[in-house]
Short mmCIF file of C-alpha atoms in Angstrom, two decimals:
data_model
loop_
_atom_site.label_atom_id
_atom_site.label_comp_id
_atom_site.label_asym_id
_atom_site.label_seq_id
_atom_site.Cartn_x
_atom_site.Cartn_y
_atom_site.Cartn_z
CA MET U 9 26.24 -23.17 -28.89
CA SER U 10 29.73 -24.50 -29.57
CA ILE U 11 30.64 -27.82 -31.13
CA ALA U 12 34.01 -29.53 -31.32
CA GLY U 13 35.11 -29.21 -34.96
CA ILE U 14 38.16 -30.29 -36.97
CA GLU U 15 40.20 -27.29 -35.87
CA GLY U 16 39.15 -26.25 -32.39
CA LEU U 17 35.61 -25.21 -31.46
CA TRP U 18 33.05 -24.04 -33.97
CA SER U 19 30.46 -21.75 -32.57
CA ILE U 20 27.04 -21.82 -34.15
CA GLU U 21 24.57 -19.00 -33.61
CA PRO U 22 21.20 -20.46 -32.59
CA SER U 23 18.48 -19.59 -35.08
CA VAL U 24 15.56 -17.36 -34.18
CA VAL U 25 13.17 -20.30 -34.25
CA ALA U 26 15.37 -22.31 -31.91
CA LEU U 27 15.55 -19.39 -29.48
CA LEU U 28 11.81 -18.96 -29.61
CA VAL U 29 11.03 -22.64 -29.05
CA SER U 30 13.52 -23.05 -26.23
CA GLY U 31 12.26 -19.87 -24.58
CA VAL U 32 8.67 -21.04 -24.75
CA ILE U 33 9.43 -24.50 -23.37
CA GLY U 34 11.58 -23.01 -20.64
CA ALA U 35 8.93 -20.55 -19.47
CA ALA U 36 5.96 -22.89 -19.88
CA LEU U 37 7.30 -26.12 -18.40
CA ILE U 38 10.68 -25.85 -16.70
CA SER U 39 9.98 -22.69 -14.76
CA ASN U 40 6.20 -22.69 -14.98
CA PHE U 41 4.98 -19.35 -13.66
CA VAL U 42 2.31 -20.86 -11.44
CA PHE U 43 3.96 -23.96 -10.07
CA THR U 44 7.58 -22.94 -9.67
CA LYS U 45 7.47 -19.12 -9.55
CA TYR U 46 4.14 -18.79 -7.72
CA LEU U 47 2.73 -15.98 -9.81
CA GLY U 48 -0.87 -15.29 -10.70
CA LEU U 49 -2.17 -17.43 -7.87
CA CYS U 50 -5.21 -15.31 -7.01
CA VAL U 51 -6.63 -15.68 -10.49
CA PHE U 52 -5.39 -19.26 -10.62
CA PHE U 53 -7.41 -20.28 -7.56
CA GLY U 54 -10.28 -17.97 -8.42
CA VAL U 55 -11.21 -19.23 -11.87
CA SER U 56 -10.09 -22.84 -11.80
CA ARG U 57 -13.33 -24.20 -10.35
CA LYS U 58 -14.89 -24.96 -13.74
CA ARG U 59 -13.17 -26.17 -16.88
CA GLU U 60 -15.11 -23.81 -19.14
CA THR U 61 -14.15 -20.66 -17.26
CA ALA U 62 -10.56 -21.87 -17.06
CA ILE U 63 -10.35 -22.18 -20.83
CA GLY U 64 -11.97 -18.75 -21.32
CA MET U 65 -9.50 -17.17 -18.94
CA GLY U 66 -6.57 -18.99 -20.55
CA VAL U 67 -7.37 -17.64 -24.03
CA THR U 68 -8.02 -14.05 -22.90
CA PHE U 69 -4.91 -14.17 -20.80
CA GLY U 70 -2.76 -15.35 -23.70
CA VAL U 71 -3.84 -12.51 -25.98
CA VAL U 72 -3.33 -9.75 -23.40
CA GLY U 73 -0.13 -11.30 -22.06
CA VAL U 74 1.69 -11.54 -25.40
CA LEU U 75 0.57 -8.06 -26.46
CA SER U 76 1.59 -6.41 -23.20
CA GLY U 77 4.90 -8.30 -23.07
CA THR U 78 5.81 -7.12 -26.56
CA LEU U 79 4.62 -3.54 -26.09
CA SER U 80 6.39 -3.20 -22.75
CA TRP U 81 9.64 -4.42 -24.28
CA LEU U 82 9.30 -1.85 -27.06
CA LEU U 83 8.57 0.94 -24.57
CA HIS U 84 11.40 -0.11 -22.30
CA HIS U 85 13.94 -0.15 -25.13
CA SER U 86 12.73 2.90 -27.00
CA ALA U 87 12.01 5.23 -24.11
CA LEU U 88 12.80 4.10 -20.58
CA GLU U 89 16.33 2.82 -21.12
CA PRO U 90 17.75 5.54 -23.40
CA LEU U 91 16.21 8.28 -21.26
CA LYS U 92 17.38 6.68 -17.98
CA LEU U 93 13.84 6.50 -16.66
CA ASP U 94 14.23 2.98 -15.27
CA PHE U 95 12.68 3.97 -11.97
CA LEU U 96 9.38 4.53 -13.78
CA GLN U 97 9.24 0.85 -14.83
CA ILE U 98 6.48 -0.16 -12.46
CA ILE U 99 4.20 2.76 -13.29
CA ALA U 100 4.83 2.44 -17.03
CA PHE U 101 4.24 -1.31 -17.20
CA ILE U 102 1.07 -1.32 -15.11
CA GLY U 103 -0.14 1.55 -17.28
CA ILE U 104 0.39 -0.48 -20.44
CA VAL U 105 -1.46 -3.44 -18.94
CA ALA U 106 -4.38 -1.29 -17.79
CA CYS U 107 -4.64 0.44 -21.19
CA LEU U 108 -4.43 -2.87 -23.06
CA VAL U 109 -7.15 -4.42 -20.94
CA GLN U 110 -9.37 -1.39 -21.46
CA GLY U 111 -8.58 -1.42 -25.19
CA THR U 112 -9.26 -5.14 -25.61
CA ASP U 113 -12.51 -4.61 -23.76
CA LEU U 114 -13.60 -1.85 -26.17
CA VAL U 115 -12.52 -3.70 -29.33
CA LEU U 116 -14.21 -6.92 -28.26
CA LYS U 117 -17.40 -5.07 -27.42
CA LYS U 118 -17.52 -3.61 -30.94
CA ILE U 119 -16.37 -6.63 -32.96
CA ALA U 120 -17.64 -9.61 -31.03
CA PRO U 121 -20.28 -8.76 -28.43
CA ALA U 122 -20.97 -12.43 -27.66
CA LEU U 123 -17.31 -13.06 -26.96
CA HIS U 124 -17.14 -9.86 -24.94
CA LYS U 125 -19.92 -11.08 -22.69
CA LYS U 126 -18.05 -14.30 -22.13
CA PHE U 127 -14.62 -12.73 -21.52
CA GLY U 128 -15.73 -9.49 -19.90
CA ILE U 129 -15.27 -10.45 -16.29
CA TYR U 130 -11.91 -12.15 -16.85
CA LEU U 131 -10.57 -9.14 -18.69
CA MET U 132 -10.87 -6.98 -15.59
CA LEU U 133 -9.27 -9.68 -13.46
CA ILE U 134 -6.21 -9.63 -15.70
CA THR U 135 -5.21 -6.13 -14.51
CA THR U 136 -4.56 -7.49 -11.03
CA ASN U 137 -2.66 -10.51 -12.27
CA CYS U 138 0.98 -10.65 -11.36
CA VAL U 139 2.02 -12.88 -14.27
CA ILE U 140 1.16 -10.17 -16.77
CA LEU U 141 3.19 -7.64 -14.81
CA ALA U 142 6.04 -10.04 -14.05
CA ILE U 143 6.75 -10.72 -17.73
CA PRO U 144 7.90 -7.17 -18.61
CA LEU U 145 9.67 -6.78 -15.26
CA LEU U 146 11.63 -9.99 -15.77
CA ASN U 147 12.46 -9.00 -19.35
CA ALA U 148 13.65 -5.60 -18.21
CA THR U 149 15.88 -6.93 -15.41
CA ALA U 150 17.33 -9.67 -17.59
CA GLY U 151 17.97 -7.28 -20.48
CA ALA U 152 16.25 -9.69 -22.87
CA SER U 153 16.41 -9.36 -26.64
CA PHE U 154 13.18 -8.95 -28.62
CA VAL U 155 12.93 -12.65 -29.51
CA GLU U 156 13.60 -13.63 -25.90
CA ALA U 157 10.96 -11.20 -24.69
CA VAL U 158 8.35 -12.57 -27.09
CA SER U 159 9.19 -16.17 -26.25
CA LEU U 160 9.00 -15.48 -22.52
CA SER U 161 5.58 -13.84 -22.85
CA LEU U 162 4.31 -16.66 -25.05
CA GLY U 163 5.73 -19.36 -22.79
CA ALA U 164 4.47 -17.76 -19.62
CA CYS U 165 0.94 -17.44 -21.00
CA LEU U 166 0.95 -21.00 -22.33
CA GLY U 167 2.22 -22.25 -18.99
CA PHE U 168 -0.45 -20.33 -17.12
CA ALA U 169 -3.19 -21.63 -19.42
CA LEU U 170 -1.88 -25.18 -19.03
CA ALA U 171 -1.81 -24.86 -15.24
CA LEU U 172 -5.35 -23.46 -15.20
CA PHE U 173 -6.63 -26.27 -17.39
CA LEU U 174 -4.98 -29.04 -15.34
CA MET U 175 -6.20 -27.52 -12.10
CA SER U 176 -9.78 -27.10 -13.30
CA CYS U 177 -9.89 -30.75 -14.39
CA ALA U 178 -8.68 -31.85 -10.96
CA ARG U 179 -11.03 -29.54 -9.06
CA GLU U 180 -14.10 -30.71 -10.95
CA LYS U 181 -13.30 -34.22 -9.76
CA VAL U 182 -12.50 -33.16 -6.20
CA ASP U 183 -15.80 -31.30 -5.91
CA MET U 184 -17.54 -34.66 -6.03
CA ALA U 185 -15.14 -36.42 -3.67
CA PRO U 186 -15.74 -36.83 0.07
CA VAL U 187 -13.18 -34.28 1.27
CA PRO U 188 -12.88 -33.78 5.07
CA ARG U 189 -14.86 -30.75 6.22
CA LEU U 190 -11.87 -28.71 7.32
CA PHE U 191 -10.14 -29.19 3.99
CA ARG U 192 -13.07 -28.37 1.75
CA GLY U 193 -12.69 -25.51 -0.72
CA LEU U 194 -9.44 -23.60 -0.82
CA PRO U 195 -7.25 -25.74 1.48
CA ILE U 196 -7.68 -28.83 -0.67
CA ALA U 197 -7.11 -26.71 -3.78
CA PHE U 198 -3.78 -25.64 -2.31
CA ILE U 199 -2.82 -29.23 -1.58
CA ILE U 200 -3.66 -30.19 -5.18
CA ALA U 201 -1.59 -27.28 -6.47
CA GLY U 202 1.27 -28.50 -4.29
CA LEU U 203 1.03 -31.95 -5.84
CA PHE U 204 1.07 -30.41 -9.32
CA ALA U 205 4.10 -28.36 -8.31
CA LEU U 206 5.83 -31.55 -7.18
CA SER U 207 5.21 -33.15 -10.55
CA PHE U 208 6.39 -30.05 -12.40
CA LEU U 209 9.62 -30.39 -10.45
CA GLY U 210 10.27 -33.28 -12.82
CA PHE U 211 10.65 -30.83 -15.69
CA SER U 212 13.58 -29.17 -13.94
CA GLY U 213 15.76 -31.96 -15.30
CA LEU U 214 14.88 -30.89 -18.82
CA LYS U 215 17.51 -28.74 -20.50
CA VAL U 216 16.97 -26.49 -23.46
CA MET U 217 19.95 -25.07 -25.38
CA MET W 8 -20.87 9.54 1.58
CA THR W 9 -18.97 8.85 4.80
CA LYS W 10 -20.31 6.17 7.10
CA ALA W 11 -19.63 5.63 10.79
CA PRO W 12 -16.54 3.39 10.94
CA PRO W 13 -16.28 0.36 13.25
CA PRO W 14 -14.03 0.71 16.33
CA VAL W 15 -10.28 0.53 15.81
CA SER W 16 -9.81 -2.76 17.66
CA THR W 17 -12.45 -4.44 15.48
CA MET W 18 -10.74 -3.24 12.34
CA ILE W 19 -7.36 -4.56 13.43
CA MET W 20 -8.65 -7.93 14.62
CA ARG W 21 -10.66 -8.28 11.43
CA GLY W 22 -7.50 -7.93 9.37
CA ILE W 23 -5.68 -10.57 11.38
CA PHE W 24 -8.45 -13.13 11.86
CA GLU W 25 -11.85 -12.95 10.21
CA GLU W 26 -10.73 -11.30 7.01
CA ASN W 27 -7.08 -12.24 6.95
CA PRO W 28 -6.04 -11.33 3.40
CA VAL W 29 -4.08 -14.51 2.78
CA PHE W 30 -5.83 -17.25 4.71
CA ARG W 31 -9.40 -16.02 4.58
CA LEU W 32 -9.91 -13.83 1.54
CA ALA W 33 -7.30 -15.72 -0.49
CA LEU W 34 -6.02 -12.50 -2.03
CA SER W 35 -2.38 -11.64 -2.64
CA LEU W 36 -1.35 -15.25 -2.52
CA CYS W 37 1.57 -15.15 -4.89
CA PRO W 38 4.07 -13.55 -2.52
CA ALA W 39 2.71 -15.47 0.45
CA VAL W 40 3.83 -18.67 -1.20
CA ALA W 41 6.84 -17.32 -3.03
CA VAL W 42 9.00 -15.51 -0.51
CA THR W 43 8.13 -17.34 2.70
CA THR W 44 11.09 -19.69 2.47
CA SER W 45 12.54 -17.81 5.44
CA VAL W 46 11.18 -15.54 8.17
CA LYS W 47 13.45 -12.72 7.07
CA ASN W 48 12.15 -12.63 3.50
CA GLY W 49 8.57 -12.96 4.71
CA LEU W 50 9.03 -10.15 7.22
CA MET W 51 10.55 -7.85 4.63
CA LEU W 52 7.79 -8.28 2.10
CA GLY W 53 5.21 -8.15 4.87
CA VAL W 54 6.54 -4.77 6.01
CA ALA W 55 6.63 -3.51 2.43
CA VAL W 56 3.01 -4.46 1.86
CA PHE W 57 2.00 -3.04 5.25
CA VAL W 58 3.50 0.35 4.44
CA VAL W 59 2.09 0.45 0.91
CA GLN W 60 -1.36 -0.60 2.17
CA VAL W 61 -1.52 2.08 4.85
CA LEU W 62 -0.19 4.85 2.61
CA SER W 63 -2.45 3.90 -0.32
CA SER W 64 -5.55 3.67 1.86
CA VAL W 65 -4.85 7.08 3.35
CA SER W 66 -4.09 8.64 -0.05
CA ALA W 67 -7.26 7.25 -1.61
CA SER W 68 -9.29 8.53 1.32
CA ALA W 69 -7.68 11.97 1.15
CA LEU W 70 -8.30 12.24 -2.58
CA LYS W 71 -11.78 10.70 -2.65
CA GLY W 72 -13.42 14.10 -3.12
CA ILE W 73 -11.63 14.79 -6.40
CA ILE W 74 -11.47 11.28 -7.89
CA ASN W 75 -14.02 10.81 -10.63
CA PRO W 76 -15.67 7.43 -9.91
CA LYS W 77 -15.51 6.47 -13.59
CA ILE W 78 -11.72 6.44 -13.71
CA ARG W 79 -11.09 5.41 -10.11
CA ILE W 80 -9.42 2.09 -10.96
CA PRO W 81 -6.58 3.63 -13.03
CA ILE W 82 -6.14 6.33 -10.37
CA PHE W 83 -5.92 3.73 -7.61
CA THR W 84 -3.38 1.83 -9.67
CA ILE W 85 -1.26 4.93 -10.12
CA ILE W 86 -1.41 5.78 -6.40
CA ILE W 87 -0.31 2.25 -5.52
CA ALA W 88 2.40 2.28 -8.19
CA ILE W 89 3.83 5.51 -6.75
CA TRP W 90 4.04 4.14 -3.20
CA VAL W 91 5.43 0.83 -4.45
CA THR W 92 8.16 2.67 -6.34
CA VAL W 93 9.03 4.58 -3.16
CA MET W 94 9.14 1.35 -1.13
CA ASP W 95 11.09 -0.47 -3.85
CA MET W 96 13.82 2.15 -3.93
CA THR W 97 13.98 2.41 -0.14
CA LEU W 98 14.40 -1.34 0.34
CA ALA W 99 16.92 -1.57 -2.49
CA ALA W 100 18.96 1.16 -0.82
CA TYR W 101 18.88 -0.04 2.80
CA PHE W 102 18.55 -3.85 2.59
CA PRO W 103 20.35 -4.80 -0.64
CA VAL W 104 21.02 -8.43 0.34
CA THR W 105 17.44 -9.45 1.14
CA TYR W 106 16.20 -7.27 -1.70
CA GLN W 107 18.15 -9.40 -4.16
CA GLN W 108 15.87 -12.32 -3.31
CA VAL W 109 12.48 -10.63 -3.05
CA GLY W 110 12.95 -7.68 -5.41
CA LEU W 111 10.62 -8.93 -8.12
CA TYR W 112 7.85 -9.54 -5.62
CA VAL W 113 8.22 -6.09 -4.10
CA LYS W 114 7.61 -4.63 -7.56
CA LEU W 115 4.63 -6.91 -7.97
CA ILE W 116 2.89 -5.38 -4.93
CA VAL W 117 1.29 -3.10 -7.55
CA ALA W 118 -0.84 -6.00 -8.70
CA PHE W 119 -1.95 -7.05 -5.21
CA ALA W 120 -5.69 -7.41 -5.12
CA ILE W 121 -5.90 -6.77 -1.37
CA ILE W 122 -4.61 -3.20 -1.57
CA ILE W 123 -6.87 -2.04 -4.36
CA SER W 124 -9.86 -3.86 -2.87
CA ARG W 125 -9.48 -2.05 0.49
CA MET W 126 -9.28 1.28 -1.33
CA GLU W 127 -12.42 0.45 -3.25
CA LEU W 128 -14.35 -1.07 -0.35
CA PHE W 129 -13.25 1.12 2.55
CA SER W 130 -11.22 4.23 1.76
CA MET W 131 -13.67 5.60 -0.78
CA LYS W 132 -16.43 5.56 1.84
CA HIS W 133 -14.55 6.67 4.95
CA ASN W 134 -12.41 9.51 6.24
CA ILE W 135 -8.66 9.51 6.58
CA VAL W 136 -8.32 8.28 10.18
CA PRO W 137 -10.56 5.19 9.86
CA SER W 138 -8.91 4.45 6.50
CA PHE W 139 -5.55 4.52 8.22
CA TRP W 140 -6.70 1.96 10.78
CA ASP W 141 -8.33 -0.22 8.16
CA GLY W 142 -5.12 -0.24 6.15
CA PHE W 143 -3.22 -0.87 9.37
CA GLY W 144 -5.35 -3.92 10.22
CA MET W 145 -5.22 -5.41 6.76
CA GLY W 146 -1.50 -4.76 6.39
CA LEU W 147 -0.87 -6.29 9.80
CA GLY W 148 -2.94 -9.34 8.87
CA PHE W 149 -0.77 -9.81 5.81
CA LEU W 150 2.41 -9.32 7.85
CA VAL W 151 1.27 -11.92 10.39
CA ALA W 152 0.47 -14.37 7.61
CA MET W 153 3.88 -13.90 6.01
CA VAL W 154 5.78 -14.35 9.28
CA LEU W 155 3.69 -17.38 10.26
CA ALA W 156 4.25 -19.13 6.95
CA GLY W 157 7.90 -18.08 6.89
CA ALA W 158 8.56 -19.42 10.38
CA PHE W 159 6.86 -22.73 9.60
CA ARG W 160 8.78 -23.24 6.39
CA GLU W 161 12.16 -22.10 7.66
CA LEU W 162 11.90 -24.22 10.80
CA LEU W 163 10.90 -27.39 8.97
CA GLY W 164 12.78 -26.78 5.75
CA SER W 165 16.17 -25.66 6.96
CA GLY W 166 15.96 -26.21 10.72
CA SER W 167 16.56 -22.57 11.61
CA LEU W 168 14.76 -19.34 12.49
CA PHE W 169 15.91 -15.89 11.33
CA GLY W 170 19.00 -17.62 10.00
CA PHE W 171 19.95 -19.02 13.44
CA GLU W 172 20.27 -22.76 13.58
CA ILE W 173 17.71 -24.44 15.85
CA VAL W 174 18.33 -28.06 14.96
CA ALA W 175 21.37 -29.38 13.17
CA PHE W 176 19.48 -31.29 10.46
CA LYS W 177 16.78 -30.40 7.96
CA PRO W 178 13.60 -32.02 9.29
CA LEU W 179 11.52 -31.77 6.13
CA LEU W 180 13.25 -30.41 3.07
CA LEU W 181 10.04 -30.62 1.05
CA VAL W 182 8.44 -27.56 2.63
CA ILE W 183 11.12 -25.23 1.29
CA LEU W 184 10.62 -26.44 -2.29
CA PRO W 185 8.01 -24.74 -4.50
CA ALA W 186 5.48 -27.47 -3.75
CA GLY W 187 5.96 -27.02 0.00
CA GLY W 188 4.72 -23.45 -0.17
CA PHE W 189 1.35 -24.61 -1.42
CA PHE W 190 1.15 -27.32 1.23
CA THR W 191 2.06 -24.85 3.99
CA ILE W 192 -0.58 -22.28 3.06
CA GLY W 193 -3.17 -25.06 2.64
CA LEU W 194 -2.40 -26.46 6.08
CA ILE W 195 -2.48 -23.06 7.79
CA MET W 196 -5.88 -22.48 6.16
CA VAL W 197 -7.01 -25.76 7.69
CA LEU W 198 -5.73 -24.52 11.05
CA TYR W 199 -7.76 -21.32 10.69
CA ASN W 200 -10.80 -23.42 9.80
CA TRP W 201 -10.24 -25.63 12.83
CA VAL W 202 -10.03 -22.66 15.19
CA ASP W 203 -13.16 -21.19 13.61
CA LEU W 204 -15.04 -24.43 14.06
CA ARG W 205 -13.89 -24.65 17.69
CA LEU W 206 -15.14 -21.13 18.35
CA GLY W 207 -18.49 -22.10 16.90
CA HIS W 208 -18.26 -19.95 13.78
CA LYS W 209 -19.29 -21.17 10.38
CA LEU W 210 -16.61 -22.09 7.90
CA PRO W 211 -16.16 -19.52 5.10
CA GLU W 212 -16.85 -22.20 2.51
CA GLU W 213 -20.35 -22.67 3.92
CA LYS W 214 -20.92 -18.93 4.30
CA VAL W 215 -20.20 -17.69 0.80
CA GLY W 216 -20.02 -20.83 -1.23
CA GLY W 217 -16.24 -20.67 -1.38
CA GLY W 218 -13.93 -19.45 -4.08
CA CYS W 219 -12.14 -16.18 -4.24
CA HIS W 220 -12.24 -13.28 -6.58
CA HIS W 221 -9.38 -11.53 -8.33
#
C-alpha cells in the first residue's frame, strides 16, 4: 500500500492481520467459491435440502478445509517445489485430503462418538469436493505466502458454509411452495442458486486492499 | 463376481439420456457450470473427462482382482489422479491457449464424483470390455452435456458459436455471467424433464425422492 507523504510516496507494509482479513473477505464474499467460481456444487446441491444438515456439513467442511489447505501449502513449499516435483501436485494434494478425512474420521470416532455419528456421512463426501482440492491448487499456482494460503482456505470454507446456509434456508421454503411440476427438485434449486449468484455479483464492487 | 453386462447400445444411451451425469444424476456439476461459457471450453473439458473416465474404468476393471475392497477408495483416487495428470500435461502441451482458461478445472477432474462412482458401481463388477463401454457411455453423456450447455450459453451470451460470429449483437449477456450458468443448467434439466414426461416416463424427482449424493 502506498500513500502520498511529505516527500514522495511512503509505502506501508500491510500487517499480517490486514492480509488475513482481506484474504478472508475476498475469498468468502467477492469471489465466493460456490456462486462465482462454481466449485463444490455436487455437495452444495446434495446437502442443502435441510438447514440442520447444511450446518453440520459447513462445520465439518471448515475444519477439514483449513487443515488441508495449510498442510498442502507446507508440503508444496517444503517438498514439491524444491525437489521440482510440481507435476505430482494433483496426486499429492488429493492424498492429503483423503488422509485428513480418514484421520478426522478416526479421531472423531474415539473422542466424540456422538459427533462422529452426526458428521460421519459428510466426512466421506468431503473427499469428492472440489473446493477442498481447489484451495491448494490455487495456492500453488498463485505462489501464495503462508498467510495468504491460510486466509484463502479460511475464506473459502466460510464462503462455502455461508452459501450452504443461505441455500438451505431458501430450499426449506421452496419445498412448501407450489412449484411447477417440471421445475420441482433440482431445476428450481439451480434457478435459486442463479439468483443468489446474481446477488453475490453485487460484492464484486467491493475492494479490499 | 462378474455379472452379464447390458448390451453396448443400452449402456451408451443410458449415459446420454436416462443417467446423464450432469442433468440426471447431478454429479460433476462444477465444471458443467464453470467452463461452459463457450463451446470450445466445454468441448475441451468434455473430452478430458471422457478420456479419463474410459481409462479409469478400464484400469479399475483390470485391477479388480488385486484391489483389496477395504482400501478401494484410495486406490481409485490414485488411479484417477494418474490419468488426470497425464491428461493435464497433454492438454497443457498441445492446447496452451484454451488450457489457460480451463486448467484448474482439468486438475479438478480428480474430485469428480461421476468417475469414481462408475468405478465403484460398474467396473468392480464387470470385465474390461463392458467397463470400457460403460465408461464410454458415461463420458459421452458428459461430453454431450458440456457441448449443449456451451452452445446455449455462447450463442445467447456472445452471439457466436465456436468463436464464429452468428449475430452481431449479444442477445442475452446474462447467461455468460456466473449466474447464467446456473440458469442454463436448470433450464436444460427442465427440458430433460419435459421430454421424459412426453415419453410417458416418470420424473426422477418422483422416482427417488429427488436430491443427489456426493
